[in-house]
Amino acid sequence: VLLCIFGEKGRKRKMKGRAILNELRYALYIMCHPFDGFWCLKKEKRGTVRASLCIMLLLTVLTVVESQETGFILNYNDLNKTNVLQLICSVWIPYFIWCVANWCITTLVDGEGSFKDISVTTAYALAPMILFHVPMLIISRFIIAEEATFYYMLAAIAVLWSGFLIFVGLMTVHQFTPGKTLGTMALAVVAMAIILFLALLFVTILQQFWAFINVLLKELSMRR
């Protein structure tokens, strides 16, 4: 009986693992067939939240590793002052704010995509950043300064490819025209700036309030 139970659990784990691999592999299909890929991503549920989280985790790990392991010729980071938490936030905070901003803007203009659709689509669109930066990390260990142009060219291709995929993905998810998609993306960038400003303002007010409380407590303790 125990063998059957553990065997069944093992089969379920294998099936789950294969399902996640298939979902991650679908990101490669989207890179080559973005219009059809994003359509199936939404209509046929080919993309999942867990796969998008895996992509973002891979991108986060790659960002941390790059800050430490990029060749010294191309690495301008102070390795003694590397803040892993700051690197993690540099990936997740822009991603989350972008999804919130895009969802807020597209909701006002009758976009069909939900917050889940936007977050999954954006994560899958960032797959080129992983695919290109892994060989870039390896290349950086061997190239010389005169060959740095090739490295930066690959970085530019990765950014442009991901940007194009985000554009196509949002256009497909929301069923917008190209012009309307560009407009909502521009407004989403403005909304991101507003959200960041309000967040910084809120943090500043909290810091000042906390400082006021500390001063007040010190004054009360001195009077006692």
mmCIF file of C-alpha atoms in Angstrom:
data_model
loop_
_atom_site.group_PDB
_atom_site.id
_atom_site.type_symbol
_atom_site.label_atom_id
_atom_site.label_comp_id
_atom_site.label_asym_id
_atom_site.label_seq_id
_atom_site.Cartn_x
_atom_site.Cartn_y
_atom_site.Cartn_z
ATOM 1 C CA VAL A 1 0.000 0.000 0.000
ATOM 2 C CA LEU A 2 2.826 2.401 0.924
ATOM 3 C CA LEU A 3 4.593 1.652 -2.357
ATOM 4 C CA CYS A 4 1.406 2.463 -4.259
ATOM 5 C CA ILE A 5 0.925 5.719 -2.342
ATOM 6 C CA PHE A 6 4.514 6.887 -2.825
ATOM 7 C CA GLY A 7 4.475 5.700 -6.426
ATOM 8 C CA GLU A 8 1.332 7.700 -7.130
ATOM 9 C CA LYS A 9 2.851 10.786 -5.502
ATOM 10 C CA GLY A 10 5.986 10.342 -7.572
ATOM 11 C CA ARG A 11 3.979 10.135 -10.796
ATOM 12 C CA LYS A 12 2.031 13.268 -9.857
ATOM 13 C CA ARG A 13 5.286 15.151 -9.198
ATOM 14 C CA LYS A 14 6.677 14.063 -12.568
ATOM 15 C CA MET A 15 3.493 15.101 -14.352
ATOM 16 C CA LYS A 16 3.525 18.467 -12.578
ATOM 17 C CA GLY A 17 7.192 18.958 -13.444
ATOM 18 C CA ARG A 18 6.544 18.155 -17.104
ATOM 19 C CA ALA A 19 3.589 20.541 -17.162
ATOM 20 C CA ILE A 20 5.736 23.399 -15.823
ATOM 21 C CA LEU A 21 8.483 22.622 -18.358
ATOM 22 C CA ASN A 22 5.930 22.686 -21.181
ATOM 23 C CA GLU A 23 4.603 26.019 -19.928
ATOM 24 C CA LEU A 24 8.133 27.454 -19.789
ATOM 25 C CA ARG A 25 8.974 25.994 -23.196
ATOM 26 C CA TYR A 26 5.972 27.846 -24.595
ATOM 27 C CA ALA A 27 7.875 31.093 -23.998
ATOM 28 C CA LEU A 28 10.257 30.025 -26.781
ATOM 29 C CA TYR A 29 7.298 29.573 -29.128
ATOM 30 C CA ILE A 30 6.046 33.061 -28.256
ATOM 31 C CA MET A 31 9.457 34.523 -29.077
ATOM 32 C CA CYS A 32 9.237 33.147 -32.627
ATOM 33 C CA HIS A 33 5.456 33.399 -33.156
ATOM 34 C CA PRO A 34 4.311 36.319 -30.968
ATOM 35 C CA PHE A 35 0.886 37.001 -32.501
ATOM 36 C CA ASP A 36 -0.281 33.394 -32.518
ATOM 37 C CA GLY A 37 1.542 32.653 -29.278
ATOM 38 C CA PHE A 38 -0.080 35.407 -27.226
ATOM 39 C CA TRP A 39 -3.485 34.630 -28.697
ATOM 40 C CA CYS A 40 -3.227 31.035 -27.526
ATOM 41 C CA LEU A 41 -1.712 32.240 -24.262
ATOM 42 C CA LYS A 42 -4.972 33.974 -23.443
ATOM 43 C CA LYS A 43 -7.646 31.981 -25.247
ATOM 44 C CA GLU A 44 -6.256 28.476 -24.708
ATOM 45 C CA LYS A 45 -4.646 29.191 -21.317
ATOM 46 C CA ARG A 46 -1.239 28.063 -22.568
ATOM 47 C CA GLY A 47 0.491 30.383 -20.111
ATOM 48 C CA THR A 48 0.105 30.124 -16.346
ATOM 49 C CA VAL A 49 0.861 32.243 -13.309
ATOM 50 C CA ARG A 50 3.317 29.669 -11.949
ATOM 51 C CA ALA A 51 5.286 29.662 -15.197
ATOM 52 C CA SER A 52 5.373 33.470 -15.260
ATOM 53 C CA LEU A 53 6.638 33.474 -11.675
ATOM 54 C CA CYS A 54 9.320 30.964 -12.661
ATOM 55 C CA ILE A 55 10.399 33.262 -15.510
ATOM 56 C CA MET A 56 10.601 36.237 -13.154
ATOM 57 C CA LEU A 57 12.546 34.166 -10.600
ATOM 58 C CA LEU A 58 15.001 33.102 -13.304
ATOM 59 C CA LEU A 59 15.393 36.725 -14.363
ATOM 60 C CA THR A 60 15.964 37.736 -10.731
ATOM 61 C CA VAL A 61 18.628 35.065 -10.203
ATOM 62 C CA LEU A 62 20.306 36.043 -13.468
ATOM 63 C CA THR A 63 20.332 39.718 -12.419
ATOM 64 C CA VAL A 64 22.027 38.861 -9.120
ATOM 65 C CA VAL A 65 24.541 36.534 -10.777
ATOM 66 C CA GLU A 66 25.354 39.096 -13.483
ATOM 67 C CA SER A 67 26.144 41.731 -10.884
ATOM 68 C CA GLN A 68 28.798 39.410 -9.443
ATOM 69 C CA GLU A 69 30.040 37.285 -12.324
ATOM 70 C CA THR A 70 30.102 39.605 -15.341
ATOM 71 C CA GLY A 71 33.643 40.016 -16.653
ATOM 72 C CA PHE A 72 35.571 42.801 -14.925
ATOM 73 C CA ILE A 73 35.948 44.723 -18.192
ATOM 74 C CA LEU A 74 32.174 45.154 -18.455
ATOM 75 C CA ASN A 75 31.259 45.043 -14.776
ATOM 76 C CA TYR A 76 30.967 48.524 -13.287
ATOM 77 C CA ASN A 77 29.465 47.348 -9.991
ATOM 78 C CA ASP A 78 31.324 47.648 -6.720
ATOM 79 C CA LEU A 79 31.370 43.993 -5.665
ATOM 80 C CA ASN A 80 32.032 44.963 -2.041
ATOM 81 C CA LYS A 81 28.848 47.031 -1.908
ATOM 82 C CA THR A 82 26.474 44.713 -3.743
ATOM 83 C CA ASN A 83 23.013 44.739 -2.190
ATOM 84 C CA VAL A 84 21.133 41.576 -3.164
ATOM 85 C CA LEU A 85 17.829 42.895 -1.834
ATOM 86 C CA GLN A 86 18.189 46.013 -3.965
ATOM 87 C CA LEU A 87 18.876 43.874 -7.040
ATOM 88 C CA ILE A 88 15.804 41.758 -6.340
ATOM 89 C CA CYS A 89 13.675 44.879 -5.942
ATOM 90 C CA SER A 90 15.077 46.266 -9.211
ATOM 91 C CA VAL A 91 13.368 43.348 -10.995
ATOM 92 C CA TRP A 92 10.150 42.860 -9.085
ATOM 93 C CA ILE A 93 9.122 46.447 -8.254
ATOM 94 C CA PRO A 94 9.167 47.738 -11.883
ATOM 95 C CA TYR A 95 7.408 44.550 -13.006
ATOM 96 C CA PHE A 96 4.653 44.891 -10.402
ATOM 97 C CA ILE A 97 4.194 48.646 -10.901
ATOM 98 C CA TRP A 98 4.068 48.179 -14.686
ATOM 99 C CA CYS A 99 1.333 45.559 -14.356
ATOM 100 C CA VAL A 100 -0.680 47.737 -11.962
ATOM 101 C CA ALA A 101 -0.271 50.854 -14.110
ATOM 102 C CA ASN A 102 -1.179 49.068 -17.330
ATOM 103 C CA TRP A 103 -4.194 47.451 -15.710
ATOM 104 C CA CYS A 104 -5.418 50.812 -14.361
ATOM 105 C CA ILE A 105 -5.045 52.555 -17.728
ATOM 106 C CA THR A 106 -6.510 49.782 -19.884
ATOM 107 C CA THR A 107 -9.467 49.358 -17.537
ATOM 108 C CA LEU A 108 -10.421 52.972 -18.240
ATOM 109 C CA VAL A 109 -10.281 52.439 -22.020
ATOM 110 C CA ASP A 110 -12.170 49.131 -22.122
ATOM 111 C CA GLY A 111 -9.211 46.766 -22.317
ATOM 112 C CA GLU A 112 -10.167 43.093 -22.260
ATOM 113 C CA GLY A 113 -7.116 41.871 -20.330
ATOM 114 C CA SER A 114 -7.265 41.253 -16.596
ATOM 115 C CA PHE A 115 -4.421 41.931 -14.161
ATOM 116 C CA LYS A 116 -3.530 38.249 -14.394
ATOM 117 C CA ASP A 117 -3.398 38.417 -18.205
ATOM 118 C CA ILE A 118 -1.146 41.480 -18.085
ATOM 119 C CA SER A 119 1.251 39.990 -15.525
ATOM 120 C CA VAL A 120 1.527 36.645 -17.335
ATOM 121 C CA THR A 121 1.931 38.309 -20.742
ATOM 122 C CA THR A 122 4.632 40.671 -19.467
ATOM 123 C CA ALA A 123 6.565 37.845 -17.813
ATOM 124 C CA TYR A 124 6.510 35.701 -20.956
ATOM 125 C CA ALA A 125 7.581 38.721 -23.024
ATOM 126 C CA LEU A 126 10.714 39.045 -20.858
ATOM 127 C CA ALA A 127 11.974 35.598 -21.901
ATOM 128 C CA PRO A 128 14.517 37.081 -24.397
ATOM 129 C CA MET A 129 16.188 38.855 -21.484
ATOM 130 C CA ILE A 130 17.003 35.439 -20.038
ATOM 131 C CA LEU A 131 17.825 33.768 -23.337
ATOM 132 C CA PHE A 132 20.290 36.490 -24.364
ATOM 133 C CA HIS A 133 21.830 37.360 -21.020
ATOM 134 C CA VAL A 134 22.989 33.826 -20.231
ATOM 135 C CA PRO A 135 25.390 33.698 -23.227
ATOM 136 C CA MET A 136 26.226 37.365 -22.602
ATOM 137 C CA LEU A 137 27.342 36.461 -19.093
ATOM 138 C CA ILE A 138 29.611 33.749 -20.497
ATOM 139 C CA ILE A 139 30.962 35.964 -23.288
ATOM 140 C CA SER A 140 31.786 38.762 -20.851
ATOM 141 C CA ARG A 141 34.351 36.525 -19.185
ATOM 142 C CA PHE A 142 36.407 36.179 -22.369
ATOM 143 C CA ILE A 143 36.005 39.260 -24.552
ATOM 144 C CA ILE A 144 38.371 42.234 -24.532
ATOM 145 C CA ALA A 145 37.452 45.923 -24.388
ATOM 146 C CA GLU A 146 37.550 46.297 -28.177
ATOM 147 C CA GLU A 147 34.891 43.591 -28.507
ATOM 148 C CA ALA A 148 32.480 45.149 -25.989
ATOM 149 C CA THR A 149 30.347 46.490 -28.857
ATOM 150 C CA PHE A 150 29.218 42.941 -29.616
ATOM 151 C CA TYR A 151 28.160 42.496 -25.976
ATOM 152 C CA TYR A 152 26.141 45.732 -25.937
ATOM 153 C CA MET A 153 24.578 44.850 -29.284
ATOM 154 C CA LEU A 154 23.226 41.609 -27.797
ATOM 155 C CA ALA A 155 21.901 43.550 -24.794
ATOM 156 C CA ALA A 156 20.126 46.003 -27.126
ATOM 157 C CA ILE A 157 18.599 43.158 -29.155
ATOM 158 C CA ALA A 158 17.293 41.539 -25.953
ATOM 159 C CA VAL A 159 15.655 44.797 -24.810
ATOM 160 C CA LEU A 160 14.134 45.557 -28.220
ATOM 161 C CA TRP A 161 12.858 42.005 -28.618
ATOM 162 C CA SER A 162 11.260 42.024 -25.173
ATOM 163 C CA GLY A 163 9.765 45.450 -25.853
ATOM 164 C CA PHE A 164 8.268 44.218 -29.125
ATOM 165 C CA LEU A 165 6.838 41.137 -27.398
ATOM 166 C CA ILE A 166 5.285 43.295 -24.666
ATOM 167 C CA PHE A 167 3.709 45.476 -27.360
ATOM 168 C CA VAL A 168 2.308 42.507 -29.295
ATOM 169 C CA GLY A 169 1.214 40.734 -26.112
ATOM 170 C CA LEU A 170 -0.719 43.701 -24.746
ATOM 171 C CA MET A 171 -2.241 44.437 -28.148
ATOM 172 C CA THR A 172 -3.459 40.830 -28.342
ATOM 173 C CA VAL A 173 -4.616 40.583 -24.739
ATOM 174 C CA HIS A 174 -6.586 43.832 -24.769
ATOM 175 C CA GLN A 175 -7.715 43.563 -28.412
ATOM 176 C CA PHE A 176 -6.387 47.050 -29.166
ATOM 177 C CA THR A 177 -5.164 48.585 -32.389
ATOM 178 C CA PRO A 178 -1.389 49.241 -32.656
ATOM 179 C CA GLY A 179 -1.906 52.975 -32.105
ATOM 180 C CA LYS A 180 -4.112 52.461 -29.064
ATOM 181 C CA THR A 181 -1.622 49.964 -27.636
ATOM 182 C CA LEU A 182 1.245 52.460 -27.967
ATOM 183 C CA GLY A 183 -0.913 55.152 -26.388
ATOM 184 C CA THR A 184 -1.880 53.033 -23.391
ATOM 185 C CA MET A 185 1.738 51.908 -22.931
ATOM 186 C CA ALA A 186 2.876 55.538 -22.886
ATOM 187 C CA LEU A 187 0.158 56.406 -20.369
ATOM 188 C CA ALA A 188 1.171 53.380 -18.292
ATOM 189 C CA VAL A 189 4.744 54.723 -18.125
ATOM 190 C CA VAL A 190 3.370 58.071 -16.906
ATOM 191 C CA ALA A 191 1.202 56.224 -14.370
ATOM 192 C CA MET A 192 4.296 54.340 -13.171
ATOM 193 C CA ALA A 193 6.047 57.648 -12.529
ATOM 194 C CA ILE A 194 3.020 58.917 -10.594
ATOM 195 C CA ILE A 195 2.833 55.716 -8.528
ATOM 196 C CA LEU A 196 6.552 55.930 -7.709
ATOM 197 C CA PHE A 197 6.197 59.598 -6.757
ATOM 198 C CA LEU A 198 3.255 58.875 -4.449
ATOM 199 C CA ALA A 199 5.074 55.899 -2.920
ATOM 200 C CA LEU A 200 8.186 57.992 -2.230
ATOM 201 C CA LEU A 201 6.017 60.783 -0.826
ATOM 202 C CA PHE A 202 4.247 58.306 1.461
ATOM 203 C CA VAL A 203 7.573 56.849 2.666
ATOM 204 C CA THR A 204 8.949 60.362 3.298
ATOM 205 C CA ILE A 205 5.872 61.312 5.339
ATOM 206 C CA LEU A 206 6.170 58.114 7.360
ATOM 207 C CA GLN A 207 9.842 58.809 8.049
ATOM 208 C CA GLN A 208 9.071 62.352 9.193
ATOM 209 C CA PHE A 209 6.199 61.136 11.342
ATOM 210 C CA TRP A 210 8.423 58.476 12.909
ATOM 211 C CA ALA A 211 11.131 61.075 13.570
ATOM 212 C CA PHE A 212 8.521 63.322 15.212
ATOM 213 C CA ILE A 213 7.363 60.454 17.442
ATOM 214 C CA ASN A 214 10.962 59.711 18.462
ATOM 215 C CA VAL A 215 11.585 63.354 19.359
ATOM 216 C CA LEU A 216 8.313 63.488 21.311
ATOM 217 C CA LEU A 217 9.176 60.347 23.264
ATOM 218 C CA LYS A 218 12.626 61.722 24.086
ATOM 219 C CA GLU A 219 11.099 64.976 25.317
ATOM 220 C CA LEU A 220 8.651 63.087 27.534
ATOM 221 C CA SER A 221 11.402 60.866 28.950
ATOM 222 C CA MET A 222 13.579 63.901 29.741
ATOM 223 C CA ARG A 223 10.744 65.653 31.591
ATOM 224 C CA ARG A 224 10.269 62.604 33.805
#
